[in-house]
Amino acid sequence: MLRSQAPSPPHRSWRAGRRRARSVSSSIPCASCSPPDPIGTLEKVAAIGYREVEYGGGGYDKMDHAALRKAMDRLGLKCPSIHVGYEALAADLGAVVRMAKTLGADTIVLPWLTPAMRDPEGFKRLIGDFNRWAGQLKQAGLGFAYHNHDFEFTVKAPDGRSLFDMLVADGDPALVKIELDLFWTIAAGEDAKAVIKRLPGRIYAYHVKDRTADGKMVSVGAGVVDFADIFALNKQAGVKHLYVENDQAPAPYLPDIKASFDHLRRIGA
């Protein structure tokens, strides 16, 4: 999956601390950035107006990262973060660091845990891995963040704590940041603003996905989520990037991310 971020208007800086994140981003389902034409996808994303991309899935880890970086440099695109699975982090952290630095990323995001990894007792041990990897990545000049779905809120330990509660309590707050997926947070029955208020300074980025009243994922602005209200907390959250994503966007995908881009610009994100 390729996620791309929009720029501010010329000569304006969107930085955390001004109620706005540094950038707005959008994501494209994996198939659209897979071979044979990932460079063409980058060109189309840049033409919409995006200026940052986040890579994840779609076989990007096997692509020519130097070629992707060369294309991004030509197009004026940056890649602040990349998604890397648990197995890849456990197998060869050095390779992950090299890939990130080639792409110009400053943060590694763990995007998913398989159902077998969601047992509360096992999750305690995983948090230990997160803390260890985050420390090692810091030494390499990189950050670490965890990306949620709904299960982190719905799976509970015997003491009543959710996996998300455990992550917030036991993850090193200085090292383990959160890439908060707003759609899945809301889908789990959580109040997104209440979650954000629990995490001052700990949110690296949002995944910005809209949803209809009946729970369907749609382009930003086509659903019922009040993003302007949520983004009023950006300074408190410390969020740096807004990654727009639609896991269920219909092909050819690009009209969906353009609609999201246009809506976010209208609300001043």
Coordinates of C-alpha atoms in Angstrom, one line a residue:
M1 CA 0.0 0.0 0.0
L2 CA 1.3 3.4 -0.9
R3 CA 0.1 6.3 1.3
S4 CA 0.7 9.8 0.2
Q5 CA 0.7 13.1 2.0
A6 CA -0.4 16.5 0.8
P7 CA 1.6 19.7 1.1
S8 CA 0.6 22.9 2.6
P9 CA -0.1 25.8 0.3
P10 CA 3.1 27.5 -1.0
H11 CA 5.2 29.2 1.7
R12 CA 3.0 27.8 4.6
S13 CA 4.3 25.3 7.1
W14 CA 2.0 22.8 8.7
R15 CA 3.7 21.8 11.9
A16 CA 2.5 20.2 15.0
G17 CA 1.8 22.9 17.6
R18 CA -0.3 25.0 15.2
R19 CA -3.4 22.8 15.4
R20 CA -2.2 21.3 12.2
A21 CA 0.1 18.4 11.4
R22 CA 3.0 18.9 9.1
S23 CA 1.2 17.3 6.2
V24 CA -2.0 15.6 5.0
S25 CA -1.7 12.2 3.4
S26 CA -3.7 9.7 1.5
S27 CA -3.4 6.1 0.8
I28 CA -3.8 3.9 -2.2
P29 CA -4.6 0.2 -1.9
C30 CA -1.7 -2.2 -2.4
A31 CA -2.5 -3.2 -6.0
S32 CA -2.1 0.3 -7.3
C33 CA 1.5 0.7 -6.4
S34 CA 2.7 -2.8 -7.1
P35 CA 4.6 -3.7 -10.3
P36 CA 4.5 -3.0 -13.2
D37 CA 4.4 0.7 -12.6
P38 CA 5.1 2.0 -9.0
I39 CA 6.9 5.0 -10.4
G40 CA 3.8 5.9 -12.5
T41 CA 1.7 5.7 -9.3
L42 CA 4.0 8.1 -7.6
E43 CA 3.7 10.5 -10.5
K44 CA -0.1 10.5 -10.3
V45 CA -0.1 10.9 -6.6
A46 CA 2.2 13.9 -6.8
A47 CA 0.1 15.4 -9.6
I48 CA -2.9 15.5 -7.2
G49 CA -0.8 17.6 -4.9
Y50 CA 0.5 15.2 -2.3
R51 CA 4.0 15.7 -1.1
E52 CA 4.6 12.8 1.3
V53 CA 4.1 9.1 1.0
E54 CA 4.0 6.2 3.4
Y55 CA 4.8 2.7 2.1
G56 CA 3.2 -0.5 3.3
G57 CA 2.3 -3.8 1.8
G58 CA 2.0 -4.4 -1.9
G59 CA 5.4 -5.9 -2.1
Y60 CA 7.2 -2.6 -1.7
D61 CA 9.8 -4.2 0.4
K62 CA 11.0 -6.1 -2.6
M63 CA 11.0 -3.1 -5.0
D64 CA 14.1 -1.1 -6.0
H65 CA 14.2 1.4 -3.1
A66 CA 16.9 3.5 -4.7
A67 CA 14.7 3.9 -7.8
L68 CA 11.7 4.8 -5.7
R69 CA 13.8 7.4 -3.8
K70 CA 15.1 8.8 -7.1
A71 CA 11.6 9.2 -8.4
M72 CA 10.4 10.8 -5.1
D73 CA 13.2 13.3 -5.2
R74 CA 12.3 14.2 -8.8
L75 CA 8.7 14.6 -7.9
G76 CA 9.2 16.5 -4.7
L77 CA 7.9 13.7 -2.5
K78 CA 9.1 12.6 0.9
C79 CA 8.6 9.3 2.8
P80 CA 8.4 10.0 6.5
S81 CA 7.5 6.5 7.6
I82 CA 7.1 2.9 6.3
H83 CA 5.1 -0.1 7.5
V84 CA 7.2 -3.1 8.4
G85 CA 5.7 -6.4 9.8
Y86 CA 6.6 -8.0 13.1
E87 CA 8.4 -11.0 11.4
A88 CA 10.6 -8.6 9.3
L89 CA 11.5 -6.6 12.4
A90 CA 12.4 -9.8 14.3
A91 CA 14.4 -11.3 11.5
D92 CA 16.7 -8.5 10.5
L93 CA 16.3 -5.1 12.0
G94 CA 19.5 -3.9 10.2
A95 CA 17.9 -4.6 6.8
V96 CA 14.8 -2.6 7.9
V97 CA 17.0 0.3 8.9
R98 CA 18.8 0.2 5.5
M99 CA 15.5 0.2 3.7
A100 CA 14.1 3.1 5.7
K101 CA 17.2 5.2 5.2
T102 CA 17.2 4.5 1.4
L103 CA 13.6 5.7 1.2
G104 CA 14.3 8.6 3.5
A105 CA 12.0 7.5 6.2
D106 CA 12.4 8.6 9.8
T107 CA 10.0 6.2 11.5
I108 CA 9.2 2.5 11.3
V109 CA 5.5 1.6 11.9
L110 CA 4.4 -1.9 13.0
P111 CA 1.1 -2.1 11.2
W112 CA -0.5 -5.5 12.1
L113 CA -0.5 -8.5 14.4
T114 CA -1.9 -11.8 13.3
P115 CA -4.8 -13.3 15.4
A116 CA -2.3 -15.7 17.0
M117 CA -0.4 -12.7 18.4
R118 CA -3.4 -11.1 20.1
D119 CA -3.5 -13.1 23.3
P120 CA -3.1 -10.7 26.2
E121 CA -0.4 -12.7 27.9
G122 CA 1.6 -13.0 24.7
F123 CA 0.9 -9.3 23.9
K124 CA 2.8 -8.4 27.1
R125 CA 5.9 -10.0 25.7
L126 CA 5.4 -8.3 22.3
I127 CA 5.4 -4.9 24.1
G128 CA 8.8 -5.9 25.4
D129 CA 9.9 -6.4 21.8
F130 CA 8.5 -3.0 20.8
N131 CA 10.5 -1.3 23.6
R132 CA 13.7 -3.1 22.6
W133 CA 13.3 -2.4 18.9
A134 CA 12.4 1.2 19.5
G135 CA 15.6 1.7 21.5
Q136 CA 17.7 0.1 18.8
L137 CA 16.0 2.1 16.1
K138 CA 16.6 5.3 18.1
Q139 CA 20.3 4.5 18.1
A140 CA 20.1 4.3 14.3
G141 CA 18.4 7.7 14.2
L142 CA 14.9 6.3 13.6
G143 CA 11.6 6.3 15.5
F144 CA 9.1 3.5 16.1
A145 CA 5.3 3.6 16.1
Y146 CA 2.5 1.1 16.5
H147 CA -0.5 1.2 14.2
N148 CA -3.9 0.0 15.6
H149 CA -6.9 -1.6 14.2
D150 CA -10.1 -2.4 16.2
F151 CA -8.9 -5.6 18.0
E152 CA -6.5 -3.6 20.3
F153 CA -9.6 -2.1 21.9
T154 CA -11.9 -5.1 21.9
V155 CA -9.5 -7.9 23.1
K156 CA -9.4 -7.7 26.9
A157 CA -7.1 -9.3 29.5
P158 CA -8.7 -11.0 32.6
D159 CA -8.2 -7.8 34.6
G160 CA -10.4 -5.9 32.1
R161 CA -7.6 -4.0 30.4
S162 CA -7.6 -3.9 26.6
L163 CA -4.5 -4.6 24.5
F164 CA -4.4 -0.8 23.8
D165 CA -4.5 -0.1 27.5
M166 CA -1.5 -2.4 28.0
L167 CA 0.4 -0.8 25.1
V168 CA -0.1 2.7 26.5
A169 CA 0.8 1.6 30.1
D170 CA 3.8 -0.6 29.3
G171 CA 5.2 0.8 26.1
D172 CA 8.0 3.3 26.7
P173 CA 6.3 6.6 26.1
A174 CA 9.5 8.2 25.0
L175 CA 10.1 5.5 22.3
V176 CA 6.9 3.8 21.3
K177 CA 4.6 6.2 19.5
I178 CA 1.1 5.5 18.1
E179 CA -0.1 5.8 14.6
L180 CA -3.7 6.1 15.4
D181 CA -6.1 4.7 12.8
L182 CA -9.2 6.8 13.4
F183 CA -11.6 4.6 11.4
W184 CA -10.7 1.5 13.4
T185 CA -10.7 3.3 16.7
I186 CA -14.2 4.5 16.1
A187 CA -15.3 1.1 14.7
A188 CA -14.2 -0.4 18.0
G189 CA -16.7 1.8 19.8
E190 CA -14.2 4.2 21.1
D191 CA -14.5 8.0 21.3
A192 CA -11.5 9.1 19.1
K193 CA -11.1 12.4 20.9
A194 CA -11.1 10.7 24.3
V195 CA -8.4 8.3 23.1
I196 CA -6.3 11.2 21.7
K197 CA -6.6 13.0 25.0
R198 CA -5.1 10.0 26.8
L199 CA -2.0 10.2 24.6
P200 CA -0.5 13.7 24.8
G201 CA 2.6 13.9 22.7
R202 CA 2.5 10.2 21.9
I203 CA 0.7 10.2 18.5
Y204 CA 3.1 10.1 15.6
A205 CA 0.4 10.2 12.9
Y206 CA -3.3 9.5 12.2
H207 CA -4.7 7.3 9.5
V208 CA -7.6 9.3 8.3
K209 CA -10.4 7.2 7.0
D210 CA -14.1 8.2 6.9
R211 CA -17.0 6.0 7.6
T212 CA -20.7 6.0 6.9
A213 CA -23.3 5.7 9.7
D214 CA -23.5 2.0 9.0
G215 CA -19.8 1.5 9.1
K216 CA -18.7 1.5 5.5
M217 CA -15.3 2.9 4.7
V218 CA -15.4 5.8 2.3
S219 CA -13.3 8.8 1.1
V220 CA -12.7 11.5 3.6
G221 CA -15.7 13.9 3.5
A222 CA -18.2 11.3 2.3
G223 CA -18.9 9.9 5.7
V224 CA -20.0 11.2 9.2
V225 CA -16.6 11.6 11.0
D226 CA -16.0 15.2 12.1
F227 CA -12.3 15.5 11.3
A228 CA -12.1 19.2 11.9
D229 CA -13.2 18.6 15.5
I230 CA -10.7 15.8 15.9
F231 CA -7.9 17.8 14.4
A232 CA -8.4 20.6 16.9
L233 CA -6.5 18.2 19.2
N234 CA -3.4 18.0 17.0
K235 CA -1.2 20.2 19.2
Q236 CA -2.1 18.2 22.3
A237 CA -1.5 14.9 20.4
G238 CA 1.8 15.9 19.0
V239 CA 0.7 14.4 15.6
K240 CA 3.1 15.1 12.7
H241 CA 1.3 13.5 9.8
L242 CA -2.3 12.8 8.6
Y243 CA -2.3 9.7 6.4
V244 CA -5.5 9.4 4.5
E245 CA -6.4 5.8 3.8
N246 CA -9.3 3.8 2.3
D247 CA -8.8 0.0 2.5
Q248 CA -11.9 -0.5 0.5
A249 CA -11.5 2.2 -2.2
P250 CA -12.8 1.0 -5.6
A251 CA -10.4 0.8 -8.5
P252 CA -8.9 3.0 -10.0
Y253 CA -8.2 4.4 -6.5
L254 CA -6.9 7.8 -7.5
P255 CA -10.2 9.6 -7.6
D256 CA -10.8 8.4 -4.0
I257 CA -7.6 10.0 -2.7
K258 CA -8.2 13.1 -4.7
A259 CA -11.6 13.5 -3.1
S260 CA -10.0 13.0 0.3
F261 CA -7.3 15.6 -0.5
D262 CA -9.8 18.1 -1.7
H263 CA -12.0 17.7 1.4
L264 CA -9.1 18.0 3.8
R265 CA -8.0 21.2 2.1
R266 CA -11.5 22.6 2.4
I267 CA -11.5 22.1 6.2
G268 CA -8.0 23.5 6.5
A269 CA -6.2 20.3 7.5

